[in-house]
XYZ file of C-alpha atoms in Angstrom:
750
model
C -29.059 35.263 46.647
C -29.302 31.823 48.355
C -31.973 30.549 46.480
C -30.650 31.498 43.295
C -27.841 29.601 43.707
C -28.981 26.320 43.942
C -30.972 27.239 40.932
C -27.996 28.263 39.110
C -25.957 24.599 40.376
C -29.460 22.954 38.751
C -29.351 24.682 35.498
C -25.712 24.283 34.714
C -26.060 20.275 34.994
C -24.517 19.534 32.610
C -21.311 21.311 32.636
C -20.749 19.810 36.587
C -20.971 16.613 34.867
C -19.572 17.307 31.554
C -16.073 18.682 33.329
C -14.814 16.069 35.597
C -15.891 13.432 33.488
C -14.158 14.475 30.063
C -10.775 15.422 32.259
C -11.142 12.075 33.928
C -10.983 10.108 30.742
C -8.215 12.156 29.317
C -6.319 11.618 32.705
C -7.464 8.138 32.202
C -6.240 8.093 28.568
C -2.635 9.610 29.743
C -2.086 7.460 32.376
C -2.186 4.164 29.561
C 0.259 6.243 27.795
C -1.527 6.626 24.206
C -0.612 10.205 24.621
C 2.961 10.211 24.900
C 4.266 9.635 21.869
C 2.008 12.910 20.507
C 3.749 14.749 23.948
C 7.037 14.072 22.623
C 6.134 15.479 19.471
C 5.217 18.600 21.051
C 7.922 19.415 23.094
C 10.800 18.615 20.349
C 8.376 21.227 17.894
C 8.549 23.982 20.689
C 12.071 22.976 21.062
C 12.948 23.697 17.444
C 10.620 26.850 17.728
C 13.004 28.429 20.828
C 14.909 31.270 19.209
C 18.736 29.667 18.587
C 21.236 30.176 21.342
C 24.717 31.099 20.891
C 27.172 28.962 20.749
C 28.893 27.731 24.248
C 32.092 28.694 23.082
C 33.604 27.020 26.283
C 32.905 23.278 24.094
C 34.406 22.292 20.265
C 34.713 19.174 18.808
C 37.271 17.584 16.619
C 35.081 15.025 14.096
C 36.538 12.617 12.256
C 35.022 11.713 9.073
C 35.436 9.666 5.665
C 37.612 13.090 4.400
C 39.742 12.731 7.555
C 40.217 8.641 6.427
C 41.069 9.127 2.917
C 43.816 12.042 4.212
C 45.504 9.675 6.380
C 45.074 7.298 4.144
C 43.801 4.708 6.301
C 40.450 2.852 6.705
C 40.325 3.065 10.840
C 41.987 5.548 13.798
C 44.938 3.639 14.417
C 46.500 3.897 18.017
C 49.526 6.127 16.459
C 46.926 8.923 14.838
C 44.659 8.803 18.530
C 48.291 9.625 19.888
C 49.206 12.279 17.151
C 45.898 13.976 17.889
C 45.730 13.805 21.500
C 49.514 15.337 21.847
C 48.398 18.199 19.138
C 45.107 18.941 21.338
C 47.413 18.790 24.626
C 49.585 21.409 23.553
C 46.701 23.275 23.360
C 45.978 23.538 27.171
C 42.223 22.693 27.274
C 40.342 22.369 30.838
C 39.350 18.918 29.880
C 39.883 16.282 26.678
C 37.163 14.125 26.036
C 37.357 11.076 23.829
C 34.306 9.614 23.081
C 36.092 6.852 20.678
C 35.734 3.107 22.237
C 39.524 2.363 23.180
C 39.064 -1.254 25.543
C 41.394 -2.826 22.884
C 44.516 -1.971 20.973
C 44.475 -0.597 17.286
C 48.360 -0.941 16.096
C 50.704 0.489 15.083
C 51.085 3.123 18.010
C 49.479 1.396 21.229
C 52.495 2.109 23.003
C 52.477 6.063 22.654
C 48.800 6.253 23.176
C 49.243 4.464 26.260
C 51.761 6.966 27.242
C 49.299 9.746 26.557
C 46.902 8.542 28.746
C 48.775 8.166 31.567
C 50.067 11.372 31.409
C 47.038 13.750 30.151
C 45.301 13.630 33.726
C 42.320 16.024 31.992
C 41.886 13.345 29.513
C 38.129 11.676 30.262
C 37.956 8.104 28.081
C 34.323 6.423 27.922
C 32.655 2.912 28.588
C 28.992 1.444 27.403
C 27.735 0.139 31.203
C 24.135 -0.756 30.139
C 22.936 -3.406 28.941
C 24.577 -7.398 29.152
C 27.973 -7.680 30.202
C 29.870 -8.501 27.623
C 27.499 -8.598 24.833
C 26.171 -5.328 25.350
C 28.683 -3.524 27.444
C 31.959 -2.163 25.956
C 35.073 -1.923 28.516
C 36.733 1.252 29.216
C 40.819 2.022 28.433
C 42.580 -0.045 30.958
C 44.921 3.176 31.504
C 42.284 5.729 32.042
C 39.800 3.022 34.453
C 42.916 2.533 36.681
C 42.979 6.574 37.565
C 39.379 7.339 37.547
C 38.921 8.815 34.198
C 36.684 7.401 32.851
C 32.296 8.230 32.520
C 29.984 6.214 30.931
C 28.670 7.108 27.373
C 25.568 5.541 27.295
C 22.686 6.807 25.943
C 18.525 6.597 26.302
C 16.340 5.778 23.976
C 12.523 6.698 23.608
C 10.180 4.493 21.956
C 10.612 6.875 18.924
C 14.259 6.348 18.823
C 14.968 9.584 19.603
C 17.203 10.970 22.515
C 15.426 13.336 25.024
C 16.982 11.931 28.087
C 20.860 12.025 29.468
C 22.709 10.792 32.234
C 24.220 12.114 35.466
C 25.191 8.607 36.607
C 24.374 5.090 36.378
C 25.432 1.688 38.526
C 27.240 -1.172 37.016
C 26.669 -4.529 37.306
C 28.402 -4.585 40.196
C 26.150 -1.774 42.204
C 29.022 0.592 41.957
C 27.890 4.541 40.579
C 29.622 5.324 37.179
C 29.660 9.233 36.676
C 28.028 10.255 33.002
C 31.162 10.834 30.036
C 29.367 14.513 30.102
C 29.609 15.068 34.316
C 33.166 14.354 33.859
C 33.994 16.768 31.506
C 31.915 19.750 33.188
C 33.737 18.823 37.282
C 36.869 18.850 35.256
C 36.028 22.692 33.854
C 34.283 23.417 36.951
C 36.638 22.536 38.957
C 39.071 24.867 37.650
C 35.556 27.962 38.745
C 35.713 26.356 42.480
C 32.574 24.407 41.980
C 32.208 20.970 42.958
C 29.258 18.852 43.735
C 27.116 19.355 47.552
C 23.779 18.182 48.818
C 21.924 14.470 48.080
C 21.260 12.533 45.493
C 17.474 13.793 46.087
C 18.383 17.387 45.902
C 22.479 17.116 43.774
C 24.143 20.919 43.482
C 26.448 21.817 40.877
C 26.789 25.836 41.513
C 23.720 27.909 40.886
C 22.052 24.344 39.627
C 20.212 21.653 41.724
C 20.150 18.649 39.573
C 16.836 16.413 40.485
C 16.845 13.146 38.856
C 13.876 12.638 36.328
C 11.066 10.281 37.582
C 9.184 7.408 35.419
C 5.962 10.319 34.627
C 7.425 13.419 34.640
C 6.867 15.627 31.521
C 4.860 13.682 29.106
C 5.903 10.549 30.179
C 4.275 7.306 31.309
C 5.964 4.831 33.066
C 8.996 4.846 31.699
C 12.422 3.149 32.898
C 14.354 5.834 35.285
C 17.139 3.666 36.043
C 20.023 5.730 36.608
C 20.603 9.530 37.673
C 18.603 11.116 34.252
C 17.648 14.224 33.766
C 15.947 15.934 30.482
C 18.403 17.405 27.788
C 17.872 21.117 27.156
C 19.678 20.842 23.794
C 20.884 24.395 22.473
C 20.652 23.538 19.072
C 20.756 20.794 16.313
C 23.109 19.443 14.203
C 26.609 21.477 14.116
C 25.377 23.648 16.611
C 29.458 23.569 18.648
C 32.167 24.298 16.365
C 33.352 21.543 15.032
C 37.224 21.366 13.587
C 38.421 17.861 11.454
C 40.992 15.814 12.622
C 42.892 16.711 9.826
C 42.630 20.698 11.057
C 44.345 19.550 13.959
C 46.999 17.380 13.209
C 47.920 20.178 10.076
C 48.091 22.676 12.208
C 45.284 24.496 10.561
C 43.695 26.017 13.870
C 45.375 28.899 16.052
C 47.453 28.021 18.719
C 45.728 29.180 21.240
C 42.488 27.383 19.698
C 41.778 24.888 22.616
C 42.440 26.982 25.515
C 40.203 26.839 28.703
C 38.276 24.980 26.864
C 37.054 21.431 26.281
C 37.760 19.367 23.594
C 35.335 16.165 22.870
C 36.877 13.488 20.050
C 34.498 12.049 18.193
C 33.370 10.404 14.931
C 30.703 11.900 12.933
C 30.696 10.476 9.503
C 28.377 8.518 8.080
C 30.041 5.499 7.734
C 30.813 5.174 11.284
C 27.002 4.629 12.336
C 27.158 6.925 15.759
C 24.350 8.976 14.199
C 21.526 9.345 16.327
C 18.104 11.036 16.081
C 16.907 14.105 18.581
C 14.267 16.914 19.326
C 15.953 18.506 16.707
C 15.578 15.624 13.718
C 12.439 16.439 12.563
C 11.638 19.407 10.665
C 7.977 20.399 8.956
C 9.231 19.179 5.820
C 12.317 16.828 4.762
C 13.668 13.813 6.346
C 14.789 13.480 9.893
C 18.562 14.529 10.515
C 20.370 12.630 12.690
C 22.422 13.859 14.720
C 26.433 12.729 15.781
C 26.743 10.868 19.221
C 29.704 13.375 20.177
C 27.070 16.173 19.543
C 24.497 14.700 22.201
C 27.779 14.869 24.662
C 28.613 18.244 23.391
C 24.921 19.074 24.445
C 24.862 17.468 27.748
C 28.294 19.044 29.013
C 26.983 22.082 27.990
C 23.905 22.041 29.581
C 26.147 20.961 33.130
C 27.934 24.114 32.808
C 25.396 26.741 31.875
C 23.017 25.485 34.675
C 25.995 25.782 37.095
C 27.809 29.115 36.358
C 24.174 30.707 33.688
C 21.864 29.784 35.889
C 20.220 28.424 32.132
C 17.639 26.392 32.873
C 17.014 22.802 33.350
C 13.862 21.527 31.848
C 11.138 21.206 34.833
C 8.095 19.496 35.313
C 4.948 19.628 37.146
C 3.766 17.124 40.095
C 0.916 14.629 38.507
C -1.661 16.570 40.753
C -0.593 19.932 39.367
C -0.696 18.533 35.862
C -4.354 17.210 37.149
C -5.404 20.813 37.839
C -4.401 21.876 34.475
C -5.621 19.135 32.540
C -9.446 19.951 34.656
C -8.875 23.743 33.869
C -9.011 23.266 30.266
C -12.136 20.632 30.667
C -13.894 23.633 32.291
C -12.975 26.206 29.392
C -13.996 24.014 26.705
C -17.254 23.510 28.868
C -18.425 26.539 29.511
C -17.290 28.001 25.946
C -20.051 26.043 24.436
C -22.406 25.882 27.240
C -22.067 29.865 26.586
C -22.400 30.114 23.412
C -25.784 27.505 22.981
C -28.393 30.060 23.334
C -26.328 31.876 20.238
C -25.516 28.910 18.009
C -28.004 26.284 19.070
C -26.945 23.087 17.271
C -25.248 24.234 14.690
C -22.292 22.238 15.016
C -19.809 24.748 12.815
C -19.947 28.943 13.402
C -17.913 31.552 12.992
C -18.006 32.335 16.402
C -17.897 28.892 17.713
C -14.709 28.264 14.880
C -13.537 31.859 16.103
C -13.414 31.086 19.981
C -12.409 27.785 19.955
C -9.579 29.332 17.872
C -8.830 31.521 20.681
C -8.680 29.008 23.316
C -6.295 27.060 21.143
C -3.772 29.590 20.539
C -3.751 30.555 24.386
C -3.436 26.828 25.210
C -0.241 26.772 23.377
C 0.422 29.976 24.155
C 0.447 29.329 27.862
C 2.756 26.423 27.250
C 5.180 27.557 24.820
C 5.919 30.347 27.429
C 6.550 28.116 30.314
C 8.314 26.225 27.947
C 11.288 28.940 27.302
C 11.362 29.313 30.854
C 12.360 25.885 31.000
C 9.000 23.899 32.244
C 7.160 21.076 30.331
C 3.269 21.404 30.831
C 1.003 18.868 29.579
C 0.081 20.303 26.083
C -1.970 17.759 24.451
C -3.845 16.980 26.990
C -4.970 20.326 27.911
C -6.297 20.349 23.827
C -7.854 16.608 24.536
C -9.654 18.155 27.794
C -10.735 21.537 25.781
C -11.687 20.031 22.246
C -13.501 16.968 24.225
C -15.285 19.092 26.502
C -16.305 21.751 23.727
C -17.498 18.598 21.706
C -19.709 16.822 24.473
C -21.255 20.295 25.309
C -22.469 20.371 21.767
C -23.067 17.155 21.059
C -25.151 17.497 23.873
C -27.257 20.460 22.834
C -27.479 19.119 18.870
C -28.817 16.336 20.294
C -27.044 13.920 17.904
C -23.796 13.240 16.781
C -24.716 14.004 12.730
C -20.760 14.225 11.469
C -19.938 10.890 13.499
C -22.605 8.797 12.194
C -21.660 10.789 8.034
C -18.284 9.312 8.804
C -19.782 5.872 9.678
C -22.015 5.787 6.375
C -18.932 6.715 4.327
C -17.086 3.421 5.396
C -17.474 -0.175 6.053
C -14.825 -2.002 8.611
C -14.615 -1.113 12.003
C -10.704 -0.711 12.101
C -10.690 1.564 9.136
C -13.660 3.602 10.822
C -11.787 4.013 14.445
C -8.637 4.893 12.468
C -10.503 7.789 10.723
C -12.302 9.370 13.959
C -8.791 9.367 15.891
C -7.039 11.150 12.480
C -7.508 14.903 12.738
C -6.874 14.903 8.727
C -9.219 11.849 8.790
C -11.686 12.561 6.430
C -9.378 14.407 3.538
C -9.086 13.386 0.415
C -5.902 12.000 -0.027
C -3.084 10.221 1.521
C 0.415 9.036 2.500
C 3.368 6.752 1.579
C 3.241 3.735 3.427
C 5.548 0.008 3.662
C 2.691 -2.467 3.953
C 2.216 -6.233 3.080
C -0.925 -7.288 0.505
C -2.670 -10.035 0.456
C -4.836 -10.814 -3.027
C -6.911 -14.083 -3.239
C -8.773 -15.459 -6.391
C -10.455 -18.458 -7.162
C -8.925 -20.582 -9.561
C -11.522 -20.743 -12.731
C -14.573 -19.448 -10.887
C -15.614 -17.266 -14.065
C -15.512 -20.603 -15.569
C -17.628 -22.161 -13.569
C -20.432 -19.160 -12.564
C -20.991 -18.705 -16.710
C -22.722 -21.871 -16.214
C -24.343 -21.799 -13.001
C -27.899 -19.741 -12.488
C -27.136 -16.333 -10.663
C -28.663 -17.365 -7.528
C -26.058 -20.706 -7.145
C -23.579 -17.944 -7.977
C -24.240 -16.094 -5.244
C -24.885 -18.391 -2.434
C -21.279 -20.063 -3.561
C -19.689 -16.906 -3.199
C -21.190 -15.758 0.083
C -20.540 -18.588 1.676
C -16.877 -18.664 0.443
C -16.269 -14.729 1.407
C -17.941 -14.776 4.521
C -15.787 -17.241 5.520
C -12.420 -15.825 4.520
C -13.350 -12.809 5.887
C -13.616 -14.520 9.331
C -10.478 -15.638 8.977
C -8.904 -12.507 8.049
C -10.651 -10.613 10.452
C -9.264 -12.806 12.886
C -5.459 -12.690 11.541
C -5.903 -8.367 11.957
C -6.025 -8.483 8.493
C -7.963 -4.648 6.533
C -9.961 -5.969 3.869
C -9.596 -3.039 1.188
C -12.244 -4.488 -1.085
C -13.904 -7.774 -2.676
C -13.463 -7.689 -6.572
C -15.976 -11.164 -7.310
C -14.366 -13.619 -6.101
C -11.364 -11.700 -5.527
C -10.041 -10.015 -2.157
C -7.604 -7.870 -1.434
C -6.306 -7.424 2.255
C -3.861 -4.990 4.011
C -1.747 -5.546 6.911
C -0.286 -2.319 8.387
C -2.481 -0.187 6.700
C -4.515 1.858 8.536
C -2.395 0.634 11.375
C 1.032 -0.908 11.238
C 2.398 -3.993 13.218
C 6.080 -5.364 13.310
C 4.345 -8.372 12.868
C 2.418 -7.710 9.336
C 4.014 -9.915 6.921
C 4.527 -12.692 9.303
C 0.455 -12.126 10.431
C -0.450 -12.568 6.562
C 1.154 -15.412 5.719
C -0.754 -17.162 9.005
C -3.666 -15.524 6.945
C -3.111 -16.794 3.720
C -2.377 -20.402 5.549
C -5.230 -20.296 7.449
C -7.364 -19.283 4.160
C -6.213 -22.287 2.348
C -7.165 -24.680 4.994
C -10.372 -23.019 5.420
C -11.030 -24.210 1.737
C -11.946 -27.472 3.537
C -15.002 -26.227 5.076
C -16.018 -24.383 2.167
C -15.945 -27.331 -0.177
C -17.700 -29.464 2.276
C -20.711 -27.183 2.752
C -20.810 -26.440 -1.487
C -20.273 -30.578 -2.430
C -23.700 -31.036 -0.414
C -24.866 -28.382 -2.788
C -23.836 -30.766 -5.252
C -21.610 -28.079 -6.607
C -17.930 -29.079 -7.928
C -15.089 -27.937 -5.219
C -12.884 -24.927 -5.516
C -9.598 -24.127 -5.745
C -8.299 -20.159 -4.708
C -4.771 -18.915 -5.224
C -3.374 -16.144 -3.144
C -0.170 -14.081 -3.442
C 1.879 -11.804 -1.197
C 3.982 -8.798 -1.729
C 5.616 -5.809 0.480
C 6.230 -2.505 -0.461
C 5.527 0.891 -0.458
C 1.798 2.443 -1.602
C -0.339 5.117 -0.984
C -2.908 4.417 1.411
C -5.507 7.167 2.590
C -9.353 8.170 1.034
C -10.164 7.481 -2.881
C -13.144 8.939 -4.791
C -15.207 12.342 -3.896
C -16.670 14.714 -1.373
C -19.807 12.595 -1.913
C -18.240 9.357 -2.442
C -14.953 8.326 -1.040
C -13.682 4.712 -0.248
C -10.433 4.179 1.888
C -8.028 1.948 -0.084
C -4.916 1.814 -2.121
C -3.114 2.760 -5.174
C 0.099 2.093 -6.514
C 2.636 -0.297 -8.907
C 3.289 -2.427 -5.715
C -0.636 -3.128 -5.488
C -0.817 -4.454 -9.344
C 2.628 -6.781 -8.436
C 0.724 -8.403 -5.727
C -1.737 -9.246 -8.447
C 0.478 -10.248 -11.193
C 2.959 -12.916 -8.128
C -1.030 -13.982 -7.452
C -1.274 -14.645 -11.235
C 1.450 -17.046 -11.167
C -0.268 -19.728 -8.324
C -1.882 -22.303 -8.878
C -5.082 -23.747 -6.256
C -4.470 -24.354 -3.251
C -0.871 -22.328 -3.366
C 0.536 -19.341 -1.374
C 2.963 -17.157 -3.066
C 5.355 -14.543 -1.660
C 7.228 -12.065 -3.334
C 11.176 -11.970 -1.609
C 10.489 -8.872 -0.345
C 8.005 -10.400 1.815
C 10.672 -13.133 2.312
C 13.223 -11.002 3.493
C 10.866 -9.865 6.493
C 10.038 -13.126 7.723
C 11.351 -14.818 10.718
C 12.877 -18.580 9.590
C 9.760 -20.333 11.479
C 7.733 -19.721 7.529
C 8.598 -23.065 6.075
C 8.879 -22.444 2.005
C 8.258 -25.146 -0.651
C 9.958 -24.141 -3.787
C 11.626 -21.011 -5.347
C 10.507 -19.664 -8.364
C 11.969 -16.643 -10.874
C 8.664 -15.096 -12.764
C 8.612 -11.929 -15.280
C 6.051 -9.919 -14.280
C 4.428 -7.561 -17.114
C 5.825 -4.087 -16.204
C 9.025 -5.753 -14.669
C 12.290 -4.305 -15.680
C 13.936 -7.890 -14.757
C 12.380 -11.462 -13.511
C 12.086 -11.072 -9.748
C 11.695 -14.394 -7.104
C 8.894 -15.848 -5.896
C 8.710 -18.375 -2.778
C 5.916 -20.875 -2.445
C 4.850 -20.860 1.596
C 3.599 -24.454 2.912
C 2.943 -23.420 6.517
C 4.545 -21.769 9.641
C 5.636 -22.411 13.125
C 5.935 -21.067 16.231
C 2.561 -19.161 17.746
C 0.676 -19.598 14.672
C 1.524 -23.541 13.628
C -0.394 -23.863 10.455
C 1.257 -25.944 7.622
C -0.846 -26.958 4.169
C -1.155 -30.699 4.111
C 1.195 -32.022 1.582
C -0.749 -33.905 -1.327
C 1.695 -36.073 -3.514
C 0.825 -35.685 -7.556
C 0.459 -39.082 -8.555
C 0.526 -39.495 -12.771
C -0.752 -42.191 -14.249
C -0.282 -43.603 -17.737
C -3.072 -43.222 -20.212
C -3.547 -46.258 -22.028
C -4.648 -44.786 -25.124
C -3.853 -40.515 -25.054
C -6.803 -38.311 -25.574
C -6.743 -36.012 -28.207
C -6.961 -32.273 -27.510
C -6.039 -28.725 -28.638
C -5.208 -26.119 -26.574
C -4.432 -22.415 -26.669
C -3.024 -19.753 -24.671
C -4.651 -17.259 -22.474
C -3.287 -13.750 -22.984
C -4.522 -11.613 -19.540
C -7.848 -12.342 -20.201
C -8.399 -12.926 -23.651
C -7.716 -16.344 -25.595
C -4.513 -16.347 -27.999
C -5.920 -16.371 -31.866
C -3.546 -19.459 -31.969
C -4.450 -23.716 -31.532
C -2.602 -26.034 -30.789
C -2.814 -29.842 -31.203
C -1.572 -31.955 -28.453
C -2.469 -34.725 -26.474
C -3.002 -35.971 -22.954
C -0.684 -39.564 -21.950
C -0.511 -39.025 -18.244
C -4.184 -38.160 -15.543
C -3.432 -37.207 -12.329
C -6.143 -36.036 -9.546
C -5.268 -32.243 -10.226
C -3.309 -32.324 -13.540
C -1.977 -33.905 -16.554
C 0.759 -34.508 -18.876
C 0.704 -33.237 -22.105
C 2.488 -34.004 -25.384
C 1.934 -31.899 -28.693
C 1.472 -33.452 -31.598
C 3.951 -32.331 -34.856
C 1.166 -31.269 -37.440
C 1.955 -28.331 -40.047
C 2.709 -26.165 -37.262
C 6.103 -25.809 -34.946
C 6.002 -27.873 -32.492
C 4.902 -25.586 -29.455
C 5.727 -26.116 -25.960
C 4.084 -23.184 -23.653
C 5.990 -21.719 -21.137
C 5.517 -21.720 -17.692
C 3.006 -20.302 -15.473
C 0.944 -19.856 -18.748
C -2.780 -20.124 -18.558
C -4.055 -22.806 -21.182
C -7.752 -23.086 -22.576
C -8.144 -26.706 -23.490
C -10.841 -28.671 -25.539
C -10.831 -33.130 -25.808
C -11.398 -33.751 -28.765
C -13.800 -37.172 -30.254
C -14.186 -38.616 -26.797
C -16.507 -41.583 -26.391
C -18.644 -39.090 -24.062
C -18.805 -36.173 -26.818
C -18.443 -35.418 -30.161
C -16.353 -33.055 -31.769
C -15.254 -30.582 -28.987
C -15.466 -30.985 -25.395
C -16.176 -27.799 -23.001
C -13.782 -25.803 -22.276
C -11.712 -26.599 -19.892
C -9.020 -24.482 -18.020
C -5.218 -25.317 -16.653
C -1.774 -23.318 -15.641
C 1.398 -24.820 -17.313
C 3.293 -25.965 -14.513
C 7.243 -25.857 -13.526
C 8.285 -28.936 -13.741
C 11.975 -30.157 -14.042
C 12.852 -33.883 -15.432
C 10.251 -33.779 -18.261
C 10.130 -36.251 -21.107
C 11.499 -34.510 -24.636
C 9.073 -32.353 -26.015
C 6.130 -32.983 -22.989
C 4.502 -29.703 -20.583
C 2.594 -30.714 -17.114
C -0.693 -28.577 -16.305
C -2.592 -28.218 -13.261
C -6.098 -27.866 -13.856
C -7.811 -24.896 -12.607
C -11.500 -25.253 -13.842
C -13.088 -28.324 -15.407
C -17.043 -28.358 -15.935
C -18.709 -30.653 -13.924
C -19.819 -33.598 -15.902
C -15.631 -33.381 -17.598
C -14.221 -33.225 -13.895
C -16.575 -36.610 -13.335
C -14.954 -38.025 -16.276
C -11.782 -37.655 -15.901
C -11.408 -38.684 -12.199
C -13.525 -42.158 -12.885
C -10.838 -42.488 -15.575
C -8.008 -41.878 -12.743
C -9.540 -43.658 -10.343
C -9.447 -47.157 -12.562
C -5.727 -46.563 -13.938
C -4.965 -46.774 -9.748
C -6.992 -49.781 -9.256
C -5.090 -51.640 -12.322
C -2.215 -50.698 -11.161
């Protein structure tokens, strides 16, 4: 026996290495807070899965909504109306009245009557907001109630996902004085009639049958959260309208029984949508539909009910394990996963997928969920996600060790191109599934002006040389600003900010990236000049909106990408740019800080849009990015002899069938002023932002018609009658040399 034990240890050494390693990694991962949001969601799910509890008949709510305001024919609840309401409720003889409405200032008429009600109602509790910067984030209580000690703090605690899972028993104000919470005040009023008062110390605070322990920073799924004040986890009874609720007009018009409120706690609060006193709780989400917010007074009712039910009925408070207990729990599930896969190694060999593994692993997952859910019903919040990660991680580690190769991982890396997309897909359980999700992101698209025409004149090898240099430089800039390159389309680039990972500053980073890309064109053109090619110019369009983002394609061939009308709109916006310009939509502009510098605003009518939209030309951004495009002053010189030309309007990629005659009368380094000739056709002025194909006629350097020149009509003001400006987007090399030489000669003669 003694001889076999060392051999057994050696034969199973992979287990003894895998179990603590995976458990340690999960514990380390959890300590970073990465799993916190998942654990919150499981907590919410378990809360909603519990059998629905009966209503707490000891508590009722008088909810004020828009119908009440309409009945009162008053846009606000005046002191007169509030005094009438309180007198009606007092007549019901409740144990406590909770006024969950700020009343630090009078709202006439009727302030004197309200003050008298405050002064003569010993079981009335008002509210104040304690936490935050004094005078800015705090709200003072009614002076009369404060003087009588009948005020509680109604501050709410929001988690990182904007949900309320914790409540306050008390907290300290800026002077260090302890302020009881609004809910605790009401509960103590009720329990006083039952002969129950607080006992014990702050660490072991007892009220009737319940011992309240203060929430700590790492309790449950929380990691280093703010545990200031005396907090507890809220054990909600239900979602919105779980407590009996009547309207203000029901009370004022005597629609409730005379003894409806006797010996109850009556809370008064605003429940209408327009009051903006709505918050998300554990009951606000479901598998389908949008989150349903809960009025603040309903949250206070839940917390009040929790205190009373714990003290009188022994209803469990939400409890958690200590850190060592949770570590042992994670190690246990790591051992379960590793042992399960290890024991099947001789049966399934190197198979990653088999019915035995799926069936057995599903059973282990079900056991974890069943145990943790059963504990939750008893008031214990055990770590679910870390246990499942330890179970799955150790099972996979053993399977991978036995298999000797990570087949599925390599397959994943073969399907996707960027590290960011791969990382996101591997972290998501549905990462490899076809389909997508609707998400608001910022899209950036860039395109070289006239590069198609230039490429037609160059050998394919030189085109590839130029395009690879350009795309390489742009890719470096995009990576630096954490954009996701969705695809290269010839000389065009589509970049995503907000997919697969969304950040709060996505629009701002997109602007900074666009500016850096335009500035990087100087380096690109420097290299191109060394090769003997003409300089390139780039236009950039940026738009923010909802798209569907995800895996597009088939099982054999797929890509991570975006689709939707807003993608097309981004391309439309980019099409209005001239070389070196950045145009953004109004949707993006509204998301940006004041540090972004706008040069001009235009109104355009993109194809497919029902109405014109505003676009903005960005020239710089201040602050941490501090980028600015160089000012390029456009100086036009009058030609001593006009150059005759023909022009046609481009319709998409097609050239219009109508040709128009004109003459170039002024010239600048980047464009020209053109005056149409009045021939047999009526005078034609192309609309601003139109794209033109132009050909010079009968000039010294050529006979007949020159090669094609491309340009975009500028939206310039104060133009001479019958003229328009164009910005050149593509010129053959010899024509570019001719125009540059002509312009410099004009400048010398000035």
